[in-house]
Amino acid sequence: MSAPTVGVLAVQGDVREHLRTLESLGVRATTVRRTSELDACDGLVVPGGESTTMAKLVRTFDLFEPIRQRIKAGLPVFGTCAGMIMLADRIEDGAAGQETLGGLDITVRRNAFGRQVDSFEGDLVVAGLDAPVHAVFIRAPWVESVGPDVDVLARVEDGPAAGRIVAVRQGSLMATSFHPEVGGDARVHRLFVDLVEGRDELDPRG
Amino acid sequence: MVESTPENTPATGTTRVKRGMAEMLKGGVIMDVVTPEQAKIAEDAGAVAVMALERVPADIRAQGGVSRMSDPDMIDGIIEAVSIPVMAKARIGHFAEAQVLQSLGVDYIDESEVLTPADYANHIDKWAFTVPFVCGATNLGEALRRITEGAAMIRSKGEAGTGDVSNAVTHMRTIRREIRRLGALEADELYVAAKELQAPYDLVKEVAEAGKLPVVLFTAGGIATPADAAMMMQLGAEGVFVGSGIFKSGNPAQRAEAIVKATTFHDDPDMVAKVSRGLGEAMVGINVDEIPQPHRLSERGW
């Protein structure tokens, strides 16, 4: 298989960091702001940013339904932080009327860890990786509850949020509360690229 | 400049966490608000954050007097009203105002020339805080001095409260040109460059090698229309602060939304044209040239 094309939704947020990380893995990374750009993608990343802004702009630029359709048709999508919120079927503490693309059978709590002064970085064990990831959490959400088909890939290990779910996967969708694109470790993106390329090392059943 | 973090203990207030917060705001618009109602309008329009302050710069200009940090009750009200990040302004050098803002739980502090400076020699030691800071700059040396003091985000200053974008353009072009110039120098010429920029050599070398600041660079000061925002983004801004431009205009909600869209689609003239239609009156505006030198806000801070 030739290198797949992975798009990064580029309406707002840390698009450049995702592009750089994806390029380091040898895939073709491209920005997505139009349906024609979405059509060319074998996978899509929804980056970190402000989820209320992103949802609004995705709607404004007529990307909402096309992305939903692609998700339904099995497009691999990876969301980080705001991207996790965008992929969640349900939000707690969302802004009034806040829409999501959905697809992941999870309930996400926005700004769950607190305000910016509570943002933190630390090591985190992620299923499918042999060594911990150094994870950066910025005004991060956590997953309040998951449906039966969702695999939990990581939980906070200690502190007041111990046990909270911060990485999940369901079928071809993946999401993390933290920002693997910030900090130079490409292994979480590698898991996603494996999904895009049809390798399924994360599947606990497989 | 990036301090090392013990790899296994969760840490707050690190350089990566502070600078990372600004990375998440990229491509977005941060709007000045003075009440919870305005904050709500900004959030609904798609702002990535709001900036709480006592008076918008146009009113500070018109009314004169000393301009300070907002009332904590007002900041609390704004934090309550919206789910997006809330920034707030402290006076240059006023570390106690900054301590108060941190204790209120604001997400970013703007050590801002728009307020009356509290210290005409020293800026705040921003490393001493968990909350991150954004600071204004008119040129590269000023930006690097602020980063040395711990700023995690830089905005070009422009001339706030005027609706005249010319200074924003000058400052953004200057910063970007000075960065390009550094990239063209030989390694042994960077020592003198650091001296001329009045900035630490290590930081100058880092910028020369990366071809960009180590923190996010936004624009500010005089942006009043969607086309202003689109121009500043094309000139290399990574996002936009809009102050008086929104709530001093005829139709704030619609103008706010139009500036958000023009910022995202800054390279698509058809889109900028579309969102520019029917916005009603822009803020009245003052030509920067007509403001006597001592009244120019961008000359505060050094």
Coordinates of C-alpha atoms in Angstrom, one line a residue:
Chain A
M1 CA 0.0 0.0 0.0
S2 CA 1.3 3.4 -0.9
A3 CA 1.5 6.0 1.9
P4 CA -2.1 6.9 3.0
T5 CA -3.3 10.5 3.1
V6 CA -4.3 11.7 6.5
G7 CA -6.1 15.0 6.8
V8 CA -6.1 17.4 9.7
L9 CA -9.3 19.4 10.2
A10 CA -8.0 22.9 9.9
V11 CA -10.7 25.3 10.9
Q12 CA -9.0 26.2 14.2
G13 CA -6.5 24.8 16.7
D14 CA -3.0 23.2 16.8
V15 CA -3.1 21.9 13.2
R16 CA 0.6 22.4 12.5
E17 CA 1.6 20.1 15.4
H18 CA -0.5 17.3 14.0
L19 CA 0.7 17.7 10.5
R20 CA 4.3 17.6 11.7
T21 CA 3.8 14.5 13.8
L22 CA 2.0 12.7 10.9
E23 CA 4.7 13.6 8.4
S24 CA 7.3 12.2 10.7
L25 CA 5.5 8.8 10.3
G26 CA 5.8 8.9 6.5
V27 CA 2.1 9.5 5.7
R28 CA 0.9 12.3 3.4
A29 CA -0.5 14.9 5.8
T30 CA -2.9 17.6 4.5
T31 CA -5.2 20.3 5.8
V32 CA -8.9 19.9 5.5
R33 CA -11.3 22.9 5.2
R34 CA -13.3 21.9 2.2
T35 CA -15.3 18.7 1.2
S36 CA -13.0 18.2 -1.8
E37 CA -10.0 18.0 0.6
L38 CA -12.0 15.6 2.9
D39 CA -12.8 13.4 -0.1
A40 CA -9.0 12.8 -0.7
C41 CA -8.4 11.5 2.9
D42 CA -7.9 8.0 4.1
G43 CA -8.0 9.2 7.7
L44 CA -8.8 12.4 9.5
V45 CA -7.4 14.1 12.7
V46 CA -9.6 16.5 14.6
P47 CA -7.0 18.6 16.5
G48 CA -6.9 20.4 19.8
G49 CA -8.5 23.8 20.0
E50 CA -11.7 25.3 21.2
S51 CA -14.5 22.9 20.6
T52 CA -17.3 25.5 20.5
T53 CA -15.5 27.5 17.9
M54 CA -14.6 24.4 15.9
A55 CA -18.2 23.1 15.9
K56 CA -19.5 26.4 14.7
L57 CA -16.9 26.7 11.9
V58 CA -17.4 23.1 10.7
R59 CA -21.1 23.9 10.4
T60 CA -20.4 27.3 8.7
F61 CA -18.2 25.7 6.1
D62 CA -20.6 22.8 5.3
L63 CA -18.3 20.1 6.5
F64 CA -20.6 18.8 9.2
E65 CA -22.7 16.4 7.3
P66 CA -19.9 15.3 4.9
I67 CA -17.6 14.3 7.9
R68 CA -20.6 12.6 9.6
Q69 CA -21.2 10.6 6.5
R70 CA -17.6 9.6 6.2
I71 CA -17.5 8.6 9.9
K72 CA -20.6 6.4 9.3
A73 CA -18.9 4.8 6.3
G74 CA -15.9 3.8 8.5
L75 CA -13.4 6.6 8.0
P76 CA -10.7 6.4 10.7
V77 CA -10.8 9.5 12.8
F78 CA -8.6 10.5 15.7
G79 CA -9.6 13.4 18.0
T80 CA -7.3 15.1 20.6
C81 CA -8.8 17.2 23.4
A82 CA -11.3 19.4 21.6
G83 CA -11.3 16.7 18.9
M84 CA -12.4 14.1 21.5
I85 CA -15.3 16.4 22.3
M86 CA -16.2 16.7 18.6
L87 CA -16.3 12.9 18.3
A88 CA -18.3 12.2 21.4
D89 CA -22.0 11.3 21.1
R90 CA -22.8 13.2 24.3
I91 CA -21.3 16.2 26.2
E92 CA -21.6 17.3 29.8
D93 CA -21.0 21.0 30.5
G94 CA -21.1 21.9 26.8
A95 CA -22.0 25.4 25.7
A96 CA -25.8 25.9 25.0
G97 CA -26.7 24.1 21.8
Q98 CA -23.1 22.8 21.2
E99 CA -23.1 20.2 18.4
T100 CA -20.7 17.4 17.9
L101 CA -19.9 15.2 14.9
G102 CA -20.4 12.2 17.1
G103 CA -19.5 8.6 16.4
L104 CA -17.9 7.6 19.7
D105 CA -20.5 6.1 22.1
I106 CA -19.1 8.1 25.0
T107 CA -20.1 11.0 27.3
V108 CA -17.4 13.6 27.6
R109 CA -17.1 16.3 30.3
R110 CA -15.6 19.5 29.0
N111 CA -12.9 21.3 31.0
A112 CA -13.2 18.4 33.5
F113 CA -9.7 18.9 35.0
G114 CA -10.4 22.5 35.8
R115 CA -9.1 25.8 34.4
Q116 CA -5.7 26.5 32.8
V117 CA -3.9 26.7 36.2
D118 CA -4.9 23.0 36.6
S119 CA -3.5 22.0 33.2
F120 CA -0.6 19.6 33.6
E121 CA 1.8 17.1 32.0
G122 CA 2.8 13.7 33.3
D123 CA 3.4 10.1 32.3
L124 CA 0.5 7.9 31.3
V125 CA 0.2 4.2 30.5
V126 CA -1.6 3.7 27.1
A127 CA -2.8 0.3 26.0
G128 CA -0.9 -0.9 23.0
L129 CA 2.3 0.9 23.9
D130 CA 5.1 -0.7 25.8
A131 CA 6.4 2.4 27.6
P132 CA 4.3 5.3 29.1
V133 CA 3.5 8.4 27.0
H134 CA 4.4 11.8 28.3
A135 CA 0.9 13.3 28.2
V136 CA 0.1 17.1 28.1
F137 CA -3.4 17.9 29.4
I138 CA -4.6 21.5 28.6
R139 CA -8.0 22.5 30.0
A140 CA -8.7 18.9 29.1
P141 CA -12.0 16.9 29.0
W142 CA -12.3 13.4 30.4
V143 CA -14.6 10.6 29.5
E144 CA -17.4 10.3 32.0
S145 CA -18.9 7.1 30.7
V146 CA -18.5 4.7 27.7
G147 CA -20.9 2.4 25.8
P148 CA -20.3 -1.3 25.6
D149 CA -18.4 -1.2 22.3
V150 CA -15.8 1.3 23.5
D151 CA -12.3 0.2 24.5
V152 CA -10.6 2.2 27.2
L153 CA -7.0 2.8 26.3
A154 CA -5.9 4.9 29.2
R155 CA -7.0 6.1 32.7
V156 CA -5.4 8.7 34.9
E157 CA -3.2 6.8 37.4
D158 CA -3.2 9.0 40.5
G159 CA -4.2 12.4 42.0
P160 CA -7.7 13.7 42.4
A161 CA -8.8 12.5 38.9
A162 CA -7.4 8.9 39.4
G163 CA -9.4 6.4 37.4
R164 CA -10.8 8.9 34.9
I165 CA -10.8 7.7 31.3
V166 CA -8.6 9.8 29.0
A167 CA -8.1 7.7 25.9
V168 CA -10.6 5.5 24.0
R169 CA -11.2 3.6 20.8
Q170 CA -14.3 2.3 19.1
G171 CA -13.9 0.6 15.7
S172 CA -12.0 3.1 13.5
L173 CA -12.4 6.0 15.9
M174 CA -9.8 7.0 18.5
A175 CA -9.7 9.9 20.9
T176 CA -7.4 11.2 23.7
S177 CA -8.0 13.9 26.3
F178 CA -4.4 14.9 26.1
H179 CA -2.2 16.2 23.2
P180 CA 0.2 13.6 21.8
E181 CA 1.0 16.1 19.1
V182 CA 2.6 18.4 21.7
G183 CA 5.9 17.0 22.9
G184 CA 7.5 15.1 20.1
D185 CA 6.3 11.5 20.8
A186 CA 4.7 10.1 17.7
R187 CA 3.6 6.7 19.1
V188 CA 0.0 7.5 19.7
H189 CA -0.3 8.8 16.1
R190 CA 1.4 5.6 15.0
L191 CA -1.5 3.6 16.6
F192 CA -3.8 5.8 14.5
V193 CA -1.9 5.4 11.3
D194 CA -1.9 1.7 11.9
L195 CA -5.7 1.9 12.0
V196 CA -5.7 3.9 8.8
E197 CA -3.5 1.4 7.1
G198 CA -5.7 -1.5 8.2
R199 CA -3.5 -2.9 10.8
D200 CA -5.3 -3.5 14.0
E201 CA -2.8 -4.1 16.8
L202 CA -5.1 -2.3 19.3
D203 CA -7.9 -4.8 18.9
P204 CA -8.0 -6.7 22.2
R205 CA -10.2 -9.4 20.6
G206 CA -7.8 -9.8 17.7
Chain B
M1 CA 14.4 28.1 28.0
V2 CA 12.2 25.0 28.5
E3 CA 12.8 23.7 32.0
S4 CA 13.0 20.0 32.4
T5 CA 10.1 18.3 34.2
P6 CA 10.6 15.2 36.2
E7 CA 9.2 12.7 33.8
N8 CA 7.0 10.7 36.1
T9 CA 5.3 13.3 38.3
P10 CA 2.3 15.3 37.0
A11 CA 3.3 19.0 36.9
T12 CA 1.2 22.2 36.5
G13 CA 2.4 25.5 35.2
T14 CA 5.2 24.1 33.0
T15 CA 6.5 25.9 30.0
R16 CA 5.0 23.3 27.7
V17 CA 1.6 23.5 29.4
K18 CA 1.6 27.4 29.2
R19 CA 2.8 27.6 25.6
G20 CA 0.6 24.7 24.6
M21 CA -2.5 26.5 25.8
A22 CA -1.7 29.3 23.3
E23 CA -1.1 26.7 20.5
M24 CA -4.8 25.6 21.0
L25 CA -6.0 29.1 20.3
K26 CA -4.3 29.3 16.9
G27 CA -6.5 30.3 14.0
G28 CA -8.9 31.9 16.4
V29 CA -10.2 35.3 17.5
I30 CA -9.9 36.6 21.1
M31 CA -12.4 39.3 21.9
D32 CA -12.4 42.1 24.4
V33 CA -15.4 42.1 26.7
V34 CA -16.4 44.2 29.6
T35 CA -19.6 42.4 30.8
P36 CA -20.9 38.8 31.0
E37 CA -23.4 39.6 28.3
Q38 CA -20.7 40.7 25.9
A39 CA -18.8 37.5 26.8
K40 CA -21.8 35.4 25.8
I41 CA -22.1 37.2 22.5
A42 CA -18.5 36.5 21.8
E43 CA -18.8 32.8 22.7
D44 CA -21.8 32.5 20.5
A45 CA -20.0 34.1 17.6
G46 CA -17.2 31.5 17.8
A47 CA -14.5 33.4 19.8
V48 CA -11.8 31.0 21.1
A49 CA -11.4 33.1 24.2
V50 CA -12.6 36.4 25.7
M51 CA -10.4 39.1 27.3
A52 CA -12.0 40.7 30.4
L53 CA -11.1 44.3 31.0
E54 CA -12.6 47.4 32.7
R55 CA -13.1 49.5 29.6
V56 CA -12.4 48.8 26.0
P57 CA -9.4 50.8 24.6
A58 CA -11.6 53.2 22.7
D59 CA -13.3 54.2 25.9
I60 CA -10.0 54.4 27.8
R61 CA -8.9 56.9 25.1
A62 CA -12.0 58.9 25.2
Q63 CA -12.4 59.0 29.0
G64 CA -8.8 59.2 30.1
G65 CA -7.8 58.6 33.7
V66 CA -5.9 55.6 35.1
S67 CA -7.0 52.3 33.7
R68 CA -6.7 49.2 35.9
M69 CA -7.5 45.5 36.2
S70 CA -11.3 44.7 36.1
D71 CA -13.4 44.3 39.2
P72 CA -13.1 40.7 40.4
D73 CA -16.9 40.4 40.5
M74 CA -17.0 41.3 36.8
I75 CA -14.3 38.7 36.1
D76 CA -16.2 36.1 38.1
G77 CA -19.4 36.9 36.2
I78 CA -17.6 36.5 32.9
I79 CA -16.0 33.2 34.0
E80 CA -19.5 32.0 35.0
A81 CA -21.1 33.1 31.8
V82 CA -18.9 31.2 29.2
S83 CA -17.2 27.9 28.8
I84 CA -14.4 29.2 26.6
P85 CA -11.1 30.4 28.2
V86 CA -11.2 33.7 29.9
M87 CA -8.2 36.1 29.8
A88 CA -7.8 39.3 31.8
K89 CA -5.5 42.3 31.6
A90 CA -3.1 43.4 34.3
R91 CA -1.1 46.6 34.2
I92 CA 2.5 46.4 33.1
G93 CA 4.7 45.5 36.1
H94 CA 1.7 45.1 38.5
F95 CA 2.5 41.7 39.8
A96 CA -0.1 42.0 42.6
E97 CA -2.9 42.5 40.0
A98 CA -1.6 39.4 38.3
Q99 CA -1.6 37.4 41.6
V100 CA -5.3 38.4 42.0
L101 CA -6.1 37.3 38.5
Q102 CA -4.4 34.0 39.0
S103 CA -6.3 33.5 42.2
L104 CA -9.6 34.2 40.4
G105 CA -8.8 31.4 38.0
V106 CA -8.4 33.3 34.7
D107 CA -6.8 31.2 32.0
Y108 CA -4.3 33.7 30.6
I109 CA -3.1 37.1 31.8
D110 CA -2.4 39.9 29.3
E111 CA 0.3 42.2 30.8
S112 CA -1.0 45.0 28.7
E113 CA 0.1 48.5 27.6
V114 CA -3.6 49.3 27.1
L115 CA -3.9 49.7 30.9
T116 CA -1.8 52.4 32.7
P117 CA 1.6 51.0 33.5
A118 CA 2.3 50.4 37.2
D119 CA 6.1 50.1 36.8
Y120 CA 8.0 52.1 34.2
A121 CA 11.2 50.0 34.5
N122 CA 10.2 46.4 35.1
H123 CA 7.7 44.0 33.7
I124 CA 6.2 41.2 35.8
D125 CA 8.4 38.2 36.5
K126 CA 6.1 35.8 34.7
W127 CA 8.0 32.6 35.6
A128 CA 6.7 33.1 39.1
F129 CA 3.2 32.2 38.1
T130 CA 1.3 29.0 37.2
V131 CA -1.1 30.9 34.9
P132 CA 0.4 31.8 31.5
F133 CA 1.0 35.3 30.2
V134 CA 0.6 37.1 26.8
C135 CA 2.5 40.3 26.2
G136 CA 2.6 42.9 23.4
A137 CA 5.6 43.7 21.3
T138 CA 6.4 46.2 18.5
N139 CA 9.5 44.5 17.4
L140 CA 11.5 41.3 17.8
G141 CA 13.8 42.5 20.6
E142 CA 10.8 43.5 22.7
A143 CA 9.1 40.1 22.0
L144 CA 12.3 38.2 23.1
R145 CA 12.6 40.3 26.3
R146 CA 9.0 39.4 27.2
I147 CA 9.7 35.7 26.4
T148 CA 12.8 35.9 28.6
E149 CA 10.6 37.2 31.4
G150 CA 8.3 34.2 30.9
A151 CA 5.6 35.3 28.4
A152 CA 4.1 32.2 26.8
M153 CA 2.4 34.0 23.9
I154 CA 3.2 37.3 22.1
R155 CA 0.8 39.6 20.3
S156 CA 2.0 42.5 18.1
K157 CA 0.8 45.6 19.8
G158 CA -0.7 47.8 17.0
E159 CA -2.5 50.9 18.4
A160 CA -5.4 49.8 20.5
G161 CA -8.7 51.6 20.5
T162 CA -8.2 53.3 17.1
G163 CA -9.7 51.0 14.5
D164 CA -6.6 52.0 12.5
V165 CA -4.8 48.8 11.4
S166 CA -1.6 50.5 10.2
N167 CA 0.4 50.0 13.4
A168 CA -0.6 46.4 13.7
V169 CA 0.7 45.9 10.1
T170 CA 4.0 47.8 11.0
H171 CA 4.6 45.7 14.1
M172 CA 3.8 42.4 12.5
R173 CA 5.9 43.1 9.5
T174 CA 8.8 44.3 11.7
I175 CA 8.8 41.2 13.9
R176 CA 8.6 38.8 10.9
R177 CA 11.3 40.7 9.0
E178 CA 13.6 40.7 12.0
I179 CA 13.1 36.9 12.3
R180 CA 13.9 36.4 8.6
R181 CA 17.0 38.6 9.0
L182 CA 18.3 36.4 11.9
G183 CA 17.9 33.4 9.7
A184 CA 20.2 34.9 7.1
L185 CA 23.1 35.6 9.5
E186 CA 26.2 33.5 10.0
A187 CA 26.5 31.8 13.4
D188 CA 29.2 34.1 14.5
E189 CA 27.1 37.2 13.7
L190 CA 24.3 36.2 16.2
Y191 CA 26.3 37.5 19.2
V192 CA 26.1 41.0 17.9
A193 CA 22.5 40.5 16.8
A194 CA 21.6 39.5 20.4
K195 CA 23.3 42.7 21.6
E196 CA 21.4 44.8 19.1
L197 CA 18.1 43.1 19.9
Q198 CA 18.9 43.5 23.7
A199 CA 17.9 39.9 24.1
P200 CA 19.7 36.7 25.4
Y201 CA 22.0 35.0 22.9
D202 CA 20.4 31.5 23.5
L203 CA 17.0 32.8 22.6
V204 CA 18.2 34.7 19.6
K205 CA 20.0 31.5 18.4
E206 CA 16.8 29.5 18.9
V207 CA 14.8 31.9 16.8
A208 CA 17.4 32.1 14.1
E209 CA 17.4 28.3 13.8
A210 CA 13.6 27.8 14.0
G211 CA 12.7 30.8 11.8
K212 CA 9.9 31.6 14.2
L213 CA 9.3 32.6 17.8
P214 CA 9.3 29.8 20.4
V215 CA 5.7 30.9 21.3
V216 CA 2.5 31.6 19.4
L217 CA 2.3 35.1 17.7
F218 CA -1.1 36.8 17.5
T219 CA -1.9 40.3 16.2
A220 CA -3.8 43.1 18.0
G221 CA -4.5 46.8 18.0
G222 CA -6.8 48.4 15.4
I223 CA -8.4 45.4 13.8
A224 CA -12.0 46.4 13.0
T225 CA -13.1 44.5 9.9
P226 CA -13.0 41.0 8.5
A227 CA -10.6 42.2 5.8
D228 CA -8.3 43.6 8.5
A229 CA -8.2 40.2 10.2
A230 CA -7.6 38.4 6.9
M231 CA -4.7 40.7 6.0
M232 CA -3.1 40.2 9.4
M233 CA -3.4 36.4 9.1
Q234 CA -1.8 36.6 5.6
L235 CA 1.0 38.7 7.1
G236 CA 1.8 35.8 9.4
A237 CA -0.3 36.3 12.5
E238 CA -1.4 33.0 14.1
G239 CA -4.6 34.5 15.4
V240 CA -6.3 37.8 16.2
F241 CA -7.2 39.9 19.2
V242 CA -10.1 42.3 18.6
G243 CA -10.7 45.0 21.1
S244 CA -13.0 47.9 20.5
G245 CA -13.6 46.8 17.0
I246 CA -16.6 44.6 17.9
F247 CA -18.5 46.2 20.7
K248 CA -18.0 49.7 19.4
S249 CA -19.5 48.8 16.1
G250 CA -23.1 48.9 14.9
N251 CA -23.9 45.2 15.0
P252 CA -21.5 43.4 17.4
A253 CA -22.8 39.8 17.1
Q254 CA -22.7 39.8 13.3
R255 CA -19.3 41.6 13.1
A256 CA -17.8 39.2 15.7
E257 CA -19.0 36.2 13.7
A258 CA -17.7 37.7 10.4
I259 CA -14.3 38.3 11.9
V260 CA -14.1 34.7 13.1
K261 CA -14.9 33.4 9.7
A262 CA -12.5 35.7 7.9
T263 CA -9.7 34.6 10.2
T264 CA -10.2 31.0 9.3
F265 CA -10.7 31.6 5.6
H266 CA -8.2 34.5 5.5
D267 CA -6.7 33.2 2.2
D268 CA -10.1 32.9 0.5
P269 CA -11.2 36.4 -0.8
D270 CA -14.7 35.1 -1.9
M271 CA -15.4 34.0 1.7
V272 CA -14.0 37.3 3.2
A273 CA -16.2 39.2 0.7
K274 CA -19.2 37.1 1.6
V275 CA -18.9 37.7 5.4
S276 CA -18.1 41.4 4.9
R277 CA -21.5 42.2 3.5
G278 CA -24.2 44.0 5.5
L279 CA -22.2 44.4 8.7
G280 CA -23.5 48.0 9.4
E281 CA -21.2 50.6 10.8
A282 CA -17.6 49.8 11.8
M283 CA -16.2 51.6 14.8
V284 CA -15.6 55.2 14.1
G285 CA -11.9 55.1 14.3
I286 CA -9.0 57.5 14.9
N287 CA -6.0 57.9 12.6
V288 CA -2.9 56.9 14.6
D289 CA -1.1 59.9 13.0
E290 CA -3.5 62.3 14.7
I291 CA -2.7 60.9 18.2
P292 CA 0.0 62.9 19.8
Q293 CA 3.1 60.7 20.6
P294 CA 2.6 60.6 24.4
H295 CA -0.9 59.2 24.0
R296 CA 0.1 56.3 21.9
L297 CA -0.4 53.1 23.9
S298 CA 2.1 51.0 21.9
E299 CA 4.9 53.1 23.2
R300 CA 4.3 51.8 26.7
G301 CA 6.4 48.8 27.6
W302 CA 10.1 48.5 26.5

